[in-house]
CSV table of N, CA, C and O in Angstrom, one decimal:
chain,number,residue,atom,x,y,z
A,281,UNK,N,0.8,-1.2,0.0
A,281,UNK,CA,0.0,0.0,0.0
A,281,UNK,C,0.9,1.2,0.0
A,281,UNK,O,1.7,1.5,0.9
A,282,UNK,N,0.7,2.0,-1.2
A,282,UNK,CA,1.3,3.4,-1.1
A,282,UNK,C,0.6,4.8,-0.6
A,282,UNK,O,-0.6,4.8,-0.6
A,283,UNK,N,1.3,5.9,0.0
A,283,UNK,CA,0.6,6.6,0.0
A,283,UNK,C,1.4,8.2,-0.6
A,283,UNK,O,2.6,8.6,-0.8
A,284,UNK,N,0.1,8.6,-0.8
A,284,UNK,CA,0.6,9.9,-1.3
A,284,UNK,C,0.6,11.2,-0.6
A,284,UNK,O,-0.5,11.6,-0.3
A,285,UNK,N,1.2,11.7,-0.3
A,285,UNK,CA,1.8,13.2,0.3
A,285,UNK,C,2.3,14.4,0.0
A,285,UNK,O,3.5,14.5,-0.1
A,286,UNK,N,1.6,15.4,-0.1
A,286,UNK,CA,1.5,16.5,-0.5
A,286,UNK,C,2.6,17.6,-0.1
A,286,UNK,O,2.8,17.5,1.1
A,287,UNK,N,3.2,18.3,-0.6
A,287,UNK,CA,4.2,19.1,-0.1
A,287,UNK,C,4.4,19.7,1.5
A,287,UNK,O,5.2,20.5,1.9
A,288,UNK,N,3.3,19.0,2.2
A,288,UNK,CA,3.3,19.8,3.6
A,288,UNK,C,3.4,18.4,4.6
A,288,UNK,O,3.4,18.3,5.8
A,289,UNK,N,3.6,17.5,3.8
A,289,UNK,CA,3.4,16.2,4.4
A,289,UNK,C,2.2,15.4,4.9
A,289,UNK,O,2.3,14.5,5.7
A,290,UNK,N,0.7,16.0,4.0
A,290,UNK,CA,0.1,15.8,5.0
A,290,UNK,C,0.0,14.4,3.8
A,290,UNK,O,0.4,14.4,2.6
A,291,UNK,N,-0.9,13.4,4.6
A,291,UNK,CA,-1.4,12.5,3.6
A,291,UNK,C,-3.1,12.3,3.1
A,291,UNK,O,-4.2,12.3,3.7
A,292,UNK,N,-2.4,12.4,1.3
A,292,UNK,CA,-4.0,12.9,1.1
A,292,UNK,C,-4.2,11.7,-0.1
A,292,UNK,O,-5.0,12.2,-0.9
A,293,UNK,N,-3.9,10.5,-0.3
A,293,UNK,CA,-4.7,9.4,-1.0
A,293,UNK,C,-3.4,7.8,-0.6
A,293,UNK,O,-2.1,7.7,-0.6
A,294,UNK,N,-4.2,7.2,-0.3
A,294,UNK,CA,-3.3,5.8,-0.1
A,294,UNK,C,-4.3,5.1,-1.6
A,294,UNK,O,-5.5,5.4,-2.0
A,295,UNK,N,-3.3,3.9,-2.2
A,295,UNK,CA,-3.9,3.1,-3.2
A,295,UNK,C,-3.0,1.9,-3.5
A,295,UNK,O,-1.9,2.0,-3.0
A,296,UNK,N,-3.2,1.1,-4.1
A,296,UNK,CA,-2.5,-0.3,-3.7
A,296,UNK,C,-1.5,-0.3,-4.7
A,296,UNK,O,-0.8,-1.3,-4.8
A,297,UNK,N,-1.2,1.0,-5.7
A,297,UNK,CA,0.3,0.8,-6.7
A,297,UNK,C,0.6,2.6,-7.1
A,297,UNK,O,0.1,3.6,-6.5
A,298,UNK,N,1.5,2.4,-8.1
A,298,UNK,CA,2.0,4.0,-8.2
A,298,UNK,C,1.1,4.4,-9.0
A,298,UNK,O,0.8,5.5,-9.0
A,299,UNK,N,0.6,3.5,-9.9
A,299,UNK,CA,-0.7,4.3,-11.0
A,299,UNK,C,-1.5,5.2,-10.4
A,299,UNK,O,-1.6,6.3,-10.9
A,300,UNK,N,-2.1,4.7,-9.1
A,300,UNK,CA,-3.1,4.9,-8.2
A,300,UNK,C,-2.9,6.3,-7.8
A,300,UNK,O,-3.8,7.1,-7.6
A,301,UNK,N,-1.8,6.3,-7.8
A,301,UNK,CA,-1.3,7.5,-6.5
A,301,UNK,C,-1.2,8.3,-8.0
A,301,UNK,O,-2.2,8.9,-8.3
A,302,UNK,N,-0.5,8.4,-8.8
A,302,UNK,CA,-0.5,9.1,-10.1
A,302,UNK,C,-1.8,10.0,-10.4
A,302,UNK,O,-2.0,11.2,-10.3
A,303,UNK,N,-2.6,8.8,-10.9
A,303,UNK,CA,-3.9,9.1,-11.2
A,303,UNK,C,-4.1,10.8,-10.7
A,303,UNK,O,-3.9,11.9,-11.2
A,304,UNK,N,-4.5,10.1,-8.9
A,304,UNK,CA,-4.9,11.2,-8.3
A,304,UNK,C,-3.9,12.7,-8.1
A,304,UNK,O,-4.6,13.7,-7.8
A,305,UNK,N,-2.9,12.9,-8.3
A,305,UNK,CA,-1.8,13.7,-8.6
A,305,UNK,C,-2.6,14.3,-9.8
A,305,UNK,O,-3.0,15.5,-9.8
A,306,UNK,N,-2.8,13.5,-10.8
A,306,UNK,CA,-3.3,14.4,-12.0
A,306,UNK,C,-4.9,14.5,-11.8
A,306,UNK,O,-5.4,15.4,-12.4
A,307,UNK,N,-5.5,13.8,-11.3
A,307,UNK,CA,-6.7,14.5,-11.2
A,307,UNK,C,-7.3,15.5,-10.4
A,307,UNK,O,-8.4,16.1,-10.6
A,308,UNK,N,-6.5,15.7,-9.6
A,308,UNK,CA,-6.3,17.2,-8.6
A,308,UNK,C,-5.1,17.9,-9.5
A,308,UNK,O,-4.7,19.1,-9.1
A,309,UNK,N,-4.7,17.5,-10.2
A,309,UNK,CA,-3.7,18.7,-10.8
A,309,UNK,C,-2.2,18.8,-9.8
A,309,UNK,O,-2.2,20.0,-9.3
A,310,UNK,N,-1.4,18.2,-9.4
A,310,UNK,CA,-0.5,18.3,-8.7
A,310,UNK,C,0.6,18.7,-9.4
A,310,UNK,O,0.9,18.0,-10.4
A,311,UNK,N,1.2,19.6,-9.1
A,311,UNK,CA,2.5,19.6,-10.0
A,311,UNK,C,3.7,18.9,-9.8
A,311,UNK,O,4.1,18.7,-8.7
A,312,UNK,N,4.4,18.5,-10.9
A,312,UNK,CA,5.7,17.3,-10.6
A,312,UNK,C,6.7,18.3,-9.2
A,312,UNK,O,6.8,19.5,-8.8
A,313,UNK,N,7.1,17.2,-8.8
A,313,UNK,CA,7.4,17.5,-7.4
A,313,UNK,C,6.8,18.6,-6.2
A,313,UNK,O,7.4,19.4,-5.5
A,314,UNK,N,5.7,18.4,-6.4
A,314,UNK,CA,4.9,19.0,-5.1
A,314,UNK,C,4.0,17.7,-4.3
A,314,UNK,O,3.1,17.9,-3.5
A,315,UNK,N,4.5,16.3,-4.7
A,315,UNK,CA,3.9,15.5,-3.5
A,315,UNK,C,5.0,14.5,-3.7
A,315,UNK,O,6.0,14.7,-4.4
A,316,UNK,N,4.8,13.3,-3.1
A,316,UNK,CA,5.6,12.3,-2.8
A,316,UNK,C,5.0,11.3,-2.7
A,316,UNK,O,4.0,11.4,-1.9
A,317,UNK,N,5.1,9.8,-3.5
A,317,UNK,CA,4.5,8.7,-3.3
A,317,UNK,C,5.7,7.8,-2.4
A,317,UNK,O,6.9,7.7,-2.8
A,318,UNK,N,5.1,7.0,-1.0
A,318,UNK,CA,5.5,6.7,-0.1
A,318,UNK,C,4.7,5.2,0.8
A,318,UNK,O,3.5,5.1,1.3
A,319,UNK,N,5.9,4.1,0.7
A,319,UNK,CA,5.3,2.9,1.7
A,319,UNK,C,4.4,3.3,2.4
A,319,UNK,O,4.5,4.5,2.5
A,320,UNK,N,3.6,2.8,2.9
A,320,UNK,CA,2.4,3.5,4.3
A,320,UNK,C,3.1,2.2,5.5
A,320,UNK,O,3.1,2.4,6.8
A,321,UNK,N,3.5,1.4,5.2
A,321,UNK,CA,4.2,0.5,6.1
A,321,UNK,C,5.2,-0.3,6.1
A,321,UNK,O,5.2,-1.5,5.8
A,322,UNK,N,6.3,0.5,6.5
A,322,UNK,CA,7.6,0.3,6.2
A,322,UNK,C,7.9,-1.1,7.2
A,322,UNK,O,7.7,-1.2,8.4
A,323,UNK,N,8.6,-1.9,6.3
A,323,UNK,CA,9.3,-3.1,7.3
A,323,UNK,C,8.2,-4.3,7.8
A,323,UNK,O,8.3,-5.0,8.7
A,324,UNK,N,6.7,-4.1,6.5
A,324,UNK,CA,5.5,-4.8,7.0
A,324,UNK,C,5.6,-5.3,5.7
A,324,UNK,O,5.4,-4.4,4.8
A,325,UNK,N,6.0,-6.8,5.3
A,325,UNK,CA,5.5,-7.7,4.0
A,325,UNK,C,4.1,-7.7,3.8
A,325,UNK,O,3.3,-7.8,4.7
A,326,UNK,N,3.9,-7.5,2.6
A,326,UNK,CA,2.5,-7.3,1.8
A,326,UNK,C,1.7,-8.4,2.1
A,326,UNK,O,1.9,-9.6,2.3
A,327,UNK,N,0.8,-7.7,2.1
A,327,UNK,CA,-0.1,-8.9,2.7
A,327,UNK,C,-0.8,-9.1,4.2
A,327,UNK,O,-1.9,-9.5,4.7
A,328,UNK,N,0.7,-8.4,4.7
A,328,UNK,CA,0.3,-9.4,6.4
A,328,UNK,C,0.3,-8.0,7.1
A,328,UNK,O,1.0,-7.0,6.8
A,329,UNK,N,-0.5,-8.2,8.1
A,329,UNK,CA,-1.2,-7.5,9.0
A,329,UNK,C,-0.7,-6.9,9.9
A,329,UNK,O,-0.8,-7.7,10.8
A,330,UNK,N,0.2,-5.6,10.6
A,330,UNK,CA,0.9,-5.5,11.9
A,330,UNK,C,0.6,-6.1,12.9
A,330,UNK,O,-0.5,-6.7,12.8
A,331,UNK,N,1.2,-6.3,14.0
A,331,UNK,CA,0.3,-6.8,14.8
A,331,UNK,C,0.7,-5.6,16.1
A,331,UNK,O,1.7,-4.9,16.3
A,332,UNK,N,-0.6,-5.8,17.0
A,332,UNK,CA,-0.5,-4.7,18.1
A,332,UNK,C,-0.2,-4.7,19.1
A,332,UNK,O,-0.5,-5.6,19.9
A,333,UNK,N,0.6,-3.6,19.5
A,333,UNK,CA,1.3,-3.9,20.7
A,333,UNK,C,0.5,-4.4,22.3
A,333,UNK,O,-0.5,-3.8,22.5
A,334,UNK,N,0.8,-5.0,22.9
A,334,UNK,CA,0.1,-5.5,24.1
A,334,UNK,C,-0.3,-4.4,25.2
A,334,UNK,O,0.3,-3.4,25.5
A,335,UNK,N,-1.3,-4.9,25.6
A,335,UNK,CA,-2.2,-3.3,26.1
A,335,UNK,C,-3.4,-2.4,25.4
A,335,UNK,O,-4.3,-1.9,25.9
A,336,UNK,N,-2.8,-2.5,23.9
A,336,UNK,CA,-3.8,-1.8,23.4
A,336,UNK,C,-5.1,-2.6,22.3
A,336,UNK,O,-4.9,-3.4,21.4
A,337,UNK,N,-6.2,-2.1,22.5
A,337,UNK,CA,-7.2,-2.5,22.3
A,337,UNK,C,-8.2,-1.3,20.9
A,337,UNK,O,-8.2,-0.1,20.7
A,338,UNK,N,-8.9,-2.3,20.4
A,338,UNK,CA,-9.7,-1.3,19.7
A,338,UNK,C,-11.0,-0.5,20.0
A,338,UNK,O,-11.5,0.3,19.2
């Protein structure tokens, strides 16, 4: 899962490849380097689920 981030860092579309994140860049009109496509979960193999730290609850 990628996500996309706008020049202030905020995060403004996650999507499951870089097309995704593209797309949306050009359908809001972003200009080439005013956002950043970026892992949403670094150090987490695809697929599989974090798991949560003990204590915390949903």
């Amino acid at each position: 899962m990628l996500g996309l981030y706008d020049q202030d860092g905020v995060l403004r579309f996650c999507g499951p490849d870089q097309a995704d994140c593209l797309a949306y860049a050009e359908l809001f009109a972003f200009a080439e380097g005013a956002f950043s496509i970026e892992p949403l979960f670094v150090g987490v193999e695809a697929g599989l689920t974090p798991r949560r730290e003990a204590g915390c609850s949903n």
